[in-house]
CSV table of C-alpha atoms in Angstrom, one decimal:
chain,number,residue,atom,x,y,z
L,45,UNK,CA,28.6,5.9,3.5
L,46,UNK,CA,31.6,4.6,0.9
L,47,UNK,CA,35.0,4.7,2.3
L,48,UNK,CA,36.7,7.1,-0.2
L,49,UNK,CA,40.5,5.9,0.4
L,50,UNK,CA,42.3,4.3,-2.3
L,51,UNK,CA,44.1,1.4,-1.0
L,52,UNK,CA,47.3,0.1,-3.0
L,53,UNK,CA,46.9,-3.8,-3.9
L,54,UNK,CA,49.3,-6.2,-6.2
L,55,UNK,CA,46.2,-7.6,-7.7
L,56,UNK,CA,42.4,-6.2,-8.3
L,57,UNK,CA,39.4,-8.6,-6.7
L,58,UNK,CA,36.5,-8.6,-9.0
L,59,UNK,CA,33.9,-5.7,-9.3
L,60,UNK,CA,36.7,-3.2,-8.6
L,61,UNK,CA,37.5,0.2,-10.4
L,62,UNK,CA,41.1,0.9,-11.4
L,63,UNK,CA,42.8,4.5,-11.4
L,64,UNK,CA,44.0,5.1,-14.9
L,65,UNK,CA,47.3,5.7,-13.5
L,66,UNK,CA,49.9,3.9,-12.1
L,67,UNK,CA,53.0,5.5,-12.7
L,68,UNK,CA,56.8,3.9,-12.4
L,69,UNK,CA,57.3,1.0,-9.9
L,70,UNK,CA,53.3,1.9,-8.4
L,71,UNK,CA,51.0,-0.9,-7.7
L,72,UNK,CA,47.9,-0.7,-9.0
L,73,UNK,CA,45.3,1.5,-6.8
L,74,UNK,CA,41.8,0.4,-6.3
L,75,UNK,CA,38.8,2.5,-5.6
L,76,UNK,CA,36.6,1.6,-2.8
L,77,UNK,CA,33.9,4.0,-3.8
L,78,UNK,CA,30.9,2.3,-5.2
L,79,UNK,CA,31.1,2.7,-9.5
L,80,UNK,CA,28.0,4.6,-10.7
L,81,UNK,CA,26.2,1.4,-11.9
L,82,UNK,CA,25.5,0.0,-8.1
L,83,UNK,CA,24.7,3.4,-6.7
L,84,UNK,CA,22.2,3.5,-9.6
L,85,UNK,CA,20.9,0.4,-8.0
L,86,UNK,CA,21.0,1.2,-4.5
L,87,UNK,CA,19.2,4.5,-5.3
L,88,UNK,CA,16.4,2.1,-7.3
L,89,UNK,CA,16.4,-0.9,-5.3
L,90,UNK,CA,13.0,0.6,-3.4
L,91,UNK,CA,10.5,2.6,-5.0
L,92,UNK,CA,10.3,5.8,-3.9
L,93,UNK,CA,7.9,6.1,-1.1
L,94,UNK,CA,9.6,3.7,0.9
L,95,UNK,CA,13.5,4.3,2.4
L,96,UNK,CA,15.8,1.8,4.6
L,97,UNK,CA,17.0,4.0,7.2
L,98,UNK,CA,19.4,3.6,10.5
L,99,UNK,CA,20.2,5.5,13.5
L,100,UNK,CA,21.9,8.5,11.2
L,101,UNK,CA,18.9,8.7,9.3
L,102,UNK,CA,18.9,12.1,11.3
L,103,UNK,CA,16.6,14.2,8.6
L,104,UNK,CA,14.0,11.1,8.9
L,105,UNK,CA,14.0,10.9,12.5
L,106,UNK,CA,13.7,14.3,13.3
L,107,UNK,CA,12.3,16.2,10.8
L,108,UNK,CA,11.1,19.4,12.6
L,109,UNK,CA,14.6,19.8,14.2
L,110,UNK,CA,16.7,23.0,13.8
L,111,UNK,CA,20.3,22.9,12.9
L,112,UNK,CA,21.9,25.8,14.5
L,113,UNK,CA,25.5,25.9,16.2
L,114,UNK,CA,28.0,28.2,17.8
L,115,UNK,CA,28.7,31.5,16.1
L,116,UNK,CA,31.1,34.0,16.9
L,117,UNK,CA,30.3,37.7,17.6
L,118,UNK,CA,32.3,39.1,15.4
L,119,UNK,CA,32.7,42.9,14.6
L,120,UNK,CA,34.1,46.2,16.1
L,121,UNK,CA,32.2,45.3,19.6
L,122,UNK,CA,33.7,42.5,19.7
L,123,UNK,CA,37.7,42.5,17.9
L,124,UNK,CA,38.6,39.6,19.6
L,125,UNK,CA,36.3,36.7,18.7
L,126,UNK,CA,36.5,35.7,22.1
L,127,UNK,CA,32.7,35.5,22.4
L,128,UNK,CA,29.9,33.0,20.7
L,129,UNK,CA,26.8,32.8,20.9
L,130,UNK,CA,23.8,30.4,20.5
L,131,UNK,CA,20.1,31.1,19.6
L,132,UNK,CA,17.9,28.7,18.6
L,133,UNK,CA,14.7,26.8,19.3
L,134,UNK,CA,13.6,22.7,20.2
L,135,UNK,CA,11.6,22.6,16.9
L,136,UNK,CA,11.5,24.5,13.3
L,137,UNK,CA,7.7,23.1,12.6
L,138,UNK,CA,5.0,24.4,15.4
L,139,UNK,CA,1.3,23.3,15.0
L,140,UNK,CA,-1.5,24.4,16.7
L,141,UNK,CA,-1.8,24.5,20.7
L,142,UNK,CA,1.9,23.5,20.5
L,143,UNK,CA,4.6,25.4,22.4
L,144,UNK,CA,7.9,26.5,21.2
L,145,UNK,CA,11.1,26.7,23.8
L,146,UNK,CA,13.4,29.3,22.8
L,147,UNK,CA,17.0,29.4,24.0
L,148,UNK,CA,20.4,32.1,24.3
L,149,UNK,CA,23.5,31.0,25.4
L,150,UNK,CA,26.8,32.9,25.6
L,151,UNK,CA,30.5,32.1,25.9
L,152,UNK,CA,33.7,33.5,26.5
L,153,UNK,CA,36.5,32.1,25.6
L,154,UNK,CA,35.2,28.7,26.3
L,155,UNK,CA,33.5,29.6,29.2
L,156,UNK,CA,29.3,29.9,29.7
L,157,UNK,CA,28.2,33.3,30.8
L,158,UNK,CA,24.8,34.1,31.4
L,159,UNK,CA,23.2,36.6,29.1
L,160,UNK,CA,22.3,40.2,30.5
L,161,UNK,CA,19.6,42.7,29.5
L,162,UNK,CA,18.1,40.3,27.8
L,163,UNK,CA,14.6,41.0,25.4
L,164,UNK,CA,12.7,38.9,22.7
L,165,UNK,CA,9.8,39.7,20.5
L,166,UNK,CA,8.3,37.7,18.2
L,167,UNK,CA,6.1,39.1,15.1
L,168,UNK,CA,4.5,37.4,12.4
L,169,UNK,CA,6.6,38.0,9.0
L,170,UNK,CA,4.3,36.9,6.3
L,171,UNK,CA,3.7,38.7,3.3
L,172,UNK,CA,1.5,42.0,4.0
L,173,UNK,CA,1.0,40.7,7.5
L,174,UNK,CA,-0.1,43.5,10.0
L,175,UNK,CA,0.0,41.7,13.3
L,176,UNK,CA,1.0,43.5,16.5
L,177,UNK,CA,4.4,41.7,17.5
L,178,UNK,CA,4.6,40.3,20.8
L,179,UNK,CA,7.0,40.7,23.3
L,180,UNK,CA,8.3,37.6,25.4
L,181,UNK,CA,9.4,36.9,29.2
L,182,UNK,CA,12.7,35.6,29.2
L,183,UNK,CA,14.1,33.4,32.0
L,184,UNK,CA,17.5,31.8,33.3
L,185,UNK,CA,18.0,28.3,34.1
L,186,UNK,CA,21.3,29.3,35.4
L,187,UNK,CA,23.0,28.8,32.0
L,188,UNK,CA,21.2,30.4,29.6
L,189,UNK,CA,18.4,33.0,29.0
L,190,UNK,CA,15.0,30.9,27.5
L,191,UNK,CA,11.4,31.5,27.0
L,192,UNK,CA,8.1,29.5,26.6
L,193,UNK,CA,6.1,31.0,23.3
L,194,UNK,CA,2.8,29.2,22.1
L,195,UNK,CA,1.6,31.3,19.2
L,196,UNK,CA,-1.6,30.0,18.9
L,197,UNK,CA,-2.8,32.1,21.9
L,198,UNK,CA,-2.0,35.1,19.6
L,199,UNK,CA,-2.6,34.5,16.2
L,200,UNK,CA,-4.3,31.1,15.8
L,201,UNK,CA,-5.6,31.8,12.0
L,202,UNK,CA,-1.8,32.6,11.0
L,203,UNK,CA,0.3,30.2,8.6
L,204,UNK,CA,3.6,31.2,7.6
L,205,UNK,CA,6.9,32.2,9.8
L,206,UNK,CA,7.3,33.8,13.0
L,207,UNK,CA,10.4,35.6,13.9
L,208,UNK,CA,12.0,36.1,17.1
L,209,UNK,CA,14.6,38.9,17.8
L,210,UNK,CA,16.8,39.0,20.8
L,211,UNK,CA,19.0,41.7,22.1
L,212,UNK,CA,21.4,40.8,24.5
L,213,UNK,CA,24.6,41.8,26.6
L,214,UNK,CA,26.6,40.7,29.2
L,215,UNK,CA,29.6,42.2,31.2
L,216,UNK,CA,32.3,42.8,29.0
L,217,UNK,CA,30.1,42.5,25.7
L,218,UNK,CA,28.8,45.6,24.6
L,219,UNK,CA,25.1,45.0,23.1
L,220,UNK,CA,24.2,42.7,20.6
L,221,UNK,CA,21.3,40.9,18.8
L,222,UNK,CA,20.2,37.8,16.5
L,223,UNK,CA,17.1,36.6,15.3
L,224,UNK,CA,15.9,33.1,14.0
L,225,UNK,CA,12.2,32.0,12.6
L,226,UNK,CA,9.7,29.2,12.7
L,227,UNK,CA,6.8,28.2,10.4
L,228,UNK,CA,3.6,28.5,12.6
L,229,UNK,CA,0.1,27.1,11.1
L,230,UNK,CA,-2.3,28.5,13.9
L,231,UNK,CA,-5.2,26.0,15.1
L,232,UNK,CA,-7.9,27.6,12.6
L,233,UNK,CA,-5.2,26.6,9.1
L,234,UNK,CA,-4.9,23.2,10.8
L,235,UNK,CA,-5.3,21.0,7.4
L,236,UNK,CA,-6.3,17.7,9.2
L,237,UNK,CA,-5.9,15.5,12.0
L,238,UNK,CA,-4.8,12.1,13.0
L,239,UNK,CA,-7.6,10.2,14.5
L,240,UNK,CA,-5.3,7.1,16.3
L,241,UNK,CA,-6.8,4.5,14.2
L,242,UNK,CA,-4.6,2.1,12.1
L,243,UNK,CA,-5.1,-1.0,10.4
L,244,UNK,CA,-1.9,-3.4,8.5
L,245,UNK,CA,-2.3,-6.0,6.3
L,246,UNK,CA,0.1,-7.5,3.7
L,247,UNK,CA,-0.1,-6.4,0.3
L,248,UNK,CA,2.0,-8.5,-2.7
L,249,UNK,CA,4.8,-9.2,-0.2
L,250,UNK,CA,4.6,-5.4,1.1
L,251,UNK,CA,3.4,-4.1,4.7
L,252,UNK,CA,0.9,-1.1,4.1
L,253,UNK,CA,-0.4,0.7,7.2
L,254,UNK,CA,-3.5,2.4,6.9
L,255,UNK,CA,-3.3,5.7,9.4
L,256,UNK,CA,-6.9,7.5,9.8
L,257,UNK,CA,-7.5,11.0,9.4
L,258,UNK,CA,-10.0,13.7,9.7
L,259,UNK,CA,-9.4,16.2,6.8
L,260,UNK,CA,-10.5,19.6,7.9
L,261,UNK,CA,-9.6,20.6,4.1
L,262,UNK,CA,-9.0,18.7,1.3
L,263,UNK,CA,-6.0,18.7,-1.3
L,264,UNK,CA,-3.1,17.5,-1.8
L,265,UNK,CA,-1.2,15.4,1.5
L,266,UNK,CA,2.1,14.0,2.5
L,267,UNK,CA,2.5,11.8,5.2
L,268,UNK,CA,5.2,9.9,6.5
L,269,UNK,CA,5.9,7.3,8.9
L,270,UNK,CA,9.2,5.5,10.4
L,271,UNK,CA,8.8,1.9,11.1
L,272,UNK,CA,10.9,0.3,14.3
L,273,UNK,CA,11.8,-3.1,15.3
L,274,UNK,CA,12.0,-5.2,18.1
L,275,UNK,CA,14.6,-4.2,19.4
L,276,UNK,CA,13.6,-0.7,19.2
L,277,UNK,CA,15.8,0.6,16.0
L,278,UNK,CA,14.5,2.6,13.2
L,279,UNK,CA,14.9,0.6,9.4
L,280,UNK,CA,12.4,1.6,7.3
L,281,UNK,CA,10.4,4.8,6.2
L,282,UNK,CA,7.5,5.0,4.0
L,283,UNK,CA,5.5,8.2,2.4
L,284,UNK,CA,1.8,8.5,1.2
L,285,UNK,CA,1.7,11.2,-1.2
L,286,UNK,CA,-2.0,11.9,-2.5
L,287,UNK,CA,-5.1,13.4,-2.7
L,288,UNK,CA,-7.7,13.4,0.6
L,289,UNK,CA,-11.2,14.6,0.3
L,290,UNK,CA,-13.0,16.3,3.4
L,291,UNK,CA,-14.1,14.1,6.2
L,292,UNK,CA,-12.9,11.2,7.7
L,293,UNK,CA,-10.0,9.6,5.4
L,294,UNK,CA,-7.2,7.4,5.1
L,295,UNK,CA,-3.3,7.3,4.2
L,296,UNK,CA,-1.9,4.0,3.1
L,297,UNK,CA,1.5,3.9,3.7
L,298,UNK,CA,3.5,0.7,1.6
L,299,UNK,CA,6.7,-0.3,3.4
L,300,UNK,CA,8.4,-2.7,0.3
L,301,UNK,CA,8.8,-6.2,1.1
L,302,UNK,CA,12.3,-6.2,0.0
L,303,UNK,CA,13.0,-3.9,2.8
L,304,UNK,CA,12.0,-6.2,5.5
L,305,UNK,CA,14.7,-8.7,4.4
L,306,UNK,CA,17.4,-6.1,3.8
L,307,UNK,CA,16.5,-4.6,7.3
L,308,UNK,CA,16.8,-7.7,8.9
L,309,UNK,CA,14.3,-6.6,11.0
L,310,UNK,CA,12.5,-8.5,13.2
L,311,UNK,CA,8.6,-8.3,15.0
L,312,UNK,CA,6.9,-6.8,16.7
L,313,UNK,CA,7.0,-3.5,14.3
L,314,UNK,CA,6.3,0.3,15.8
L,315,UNK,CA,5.0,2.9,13.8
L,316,UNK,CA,6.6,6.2,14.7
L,317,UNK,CA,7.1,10.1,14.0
L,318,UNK,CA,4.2,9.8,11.9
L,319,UNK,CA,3.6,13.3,10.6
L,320,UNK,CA,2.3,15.3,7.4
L,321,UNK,CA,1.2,18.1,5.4
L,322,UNK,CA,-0.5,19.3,3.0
C-alpha cells in the first residue's frame, strides 16, 4: 500500500510527480503515490492467474471467511445505544458433511452479557424452495450463546443459501432478533473432489502444479491454490480456470517464474487453501 502523504522537498529525486501548485514562498511538494504508469505495471507484471501475495492478502488466505463486526441495537427498545451485538458464523462457504459454528454475543456498555431466551432456525431460502425450516439447540460457553449446524443431515441435495434467524434478550434488553446466511451445496450437488494427488514440474521458467480431481459433473471450474515458503509465509497464488470433463481429471495451476524472484522465496514450497468451484 502507497503512502499517500505529500512530503515538502527543496529539490525533486527522479521518477517523482509534482503538485501543480506551489504557491508564495512553498517548496515544491512531491507525491509519493505511485503515477498511473507503474501501477499499470505492477497490475501487469504477472498474468493473471497468478498473484504475489503476503500476510494481508486476507481475501486469498481465507476466502470462506465472514466479515461481520459489532452493531448496535438501535431503536425505541433500545434509546440508548448502550447495547451491541454480534451474530455471525466461522465460515460463509459450507460443503457437504461440513459443520457450520454459529455464534451470539451481547454487550452493554462495554461489558459481555450472556444472551437470554435465546432461539435459532435455520431454513433454506432459495428460489421457490419448500423445505421445512429447522430449529437449532443453542448453547453457552459462558460468553456467548452458539450452536453446531451441519446441513447436510437435512437437506443434502440443496445448493443455494441458508438463513439463520435468532431472537434473543437479556435482562435489561427487551427482545430482539438478527439473521445472517450461508451458501450450502448439500453432498448430492457436490461438483467434484480432490483426490490428494499432485505432481510439479517446471514449465518455461514457471512452477505448474498439477492437483487431481474426480469430477462428479463436468463444466466449467475454478481452482485456486496459495503457495508457502520455507519459512512458512504465504507469496504466491495461482488460479486454473477451465473446463473438466467427467471422471478422473486434472487442474494445472502456473505459478510465474517471475514471481519466485520477486518473492524471494525460498524451498521447500507448500501448497495450501487449495479450493474451487464450478
Amino acid at each position: 500500500m502507497s503512502d499517500d502523504r505529500d512530503v515538502a522537498l527543496q529539490e525533486a529525486p527522479p521518477d517523482t510527480e509534482m503538485l501543480a501548485k506551489t504557491g508564495h514562498g512553498e517548496a515544491l511538494q512531491v507525491s509519493n503515490e505511485p503515477s498511473a504508469l507503474d501501477q499499470f505495471r505492477e497490475r501487469t507484471r504477472y498474468p493473471a492467474s497468478t498473484r504475489k501475495i503476503n500476510e494481508n492478502s486476507f481475501d486469498l488466505l481465507n476466502p470462506g471467511a465472514r466479515h461481520e463486526n459489532r452493531q448496535a441495537l438501535p431503536g425505541p427498545d433500545n434509546p440508548d445505544l448502550a447495547w451491541q451485538v454480534l451474530f455471525t458464523a466461522d465460515r460463509f462457504f459450507v460443503t457437504g458433511d461440513e459443520p457450520i459454528l454459529i455464534s451470539l454475543q451481547l454487550w452493554n456498555r462495554g461489558e459481555a452479557v450472556l444472551p437470554e431466551s435465546v432461539s435459532l432456525q435455520a431454513e433454506a431460502v432459495g428460489p421457490g424452495d419448500r423445505r421445512a425450516p429447522v430449529m437449532l439447540a443453542a448453547r453457552s460457553d459462558g460468553k456467548a450463546k452458539t450452536t453446531v449446524f451441519e446441513p447436510n443431515k437435512h437437506w443434502p441435495e440443496y445448493l443455494g443459501r441458508v438463513r439463520v434467524g435468532a431472537k434473543f434478550s437479556a435482562r435489561d434488553l427487551k427482545p430482539q432478533s438478527g439473521e445472517l446466511d450461508f451458501f450450502f451445496t448439500g453432498k448430492e450437488r457436490v461438483p467434484a473432489h480432490f483426490t490428494g494427488t499432485f505432481r510439479d514440474f517446471m514449465a518455461g521458467g514457471d512452477l505448474l502444479i498439477e492437483v487431481g480431481l474426480d469430477v462428479h459433473r463436468d463444466g466449467i471450474f475454478r481452482i485456486d491454490g496459495n503457495l508457502f515458503d520455507r519459512a512458512g509465509k504465504p507469496f504466491g497464488w495461482a488460479r486454473f480456470e477451465g473446463p473438466l470433463a467427467q471422471g478422473n481429471a486434472v487442474a494445472a495451476l502456473r505459478y510465474y517464474g517471475l514471481l519466485f524472484h520477486d518473492a524471494e522465496a525460498q524451498a521447500p514450497f507448500t501448497l495450501r487453501n487449495l479450493h474451487g468451484y464450478r
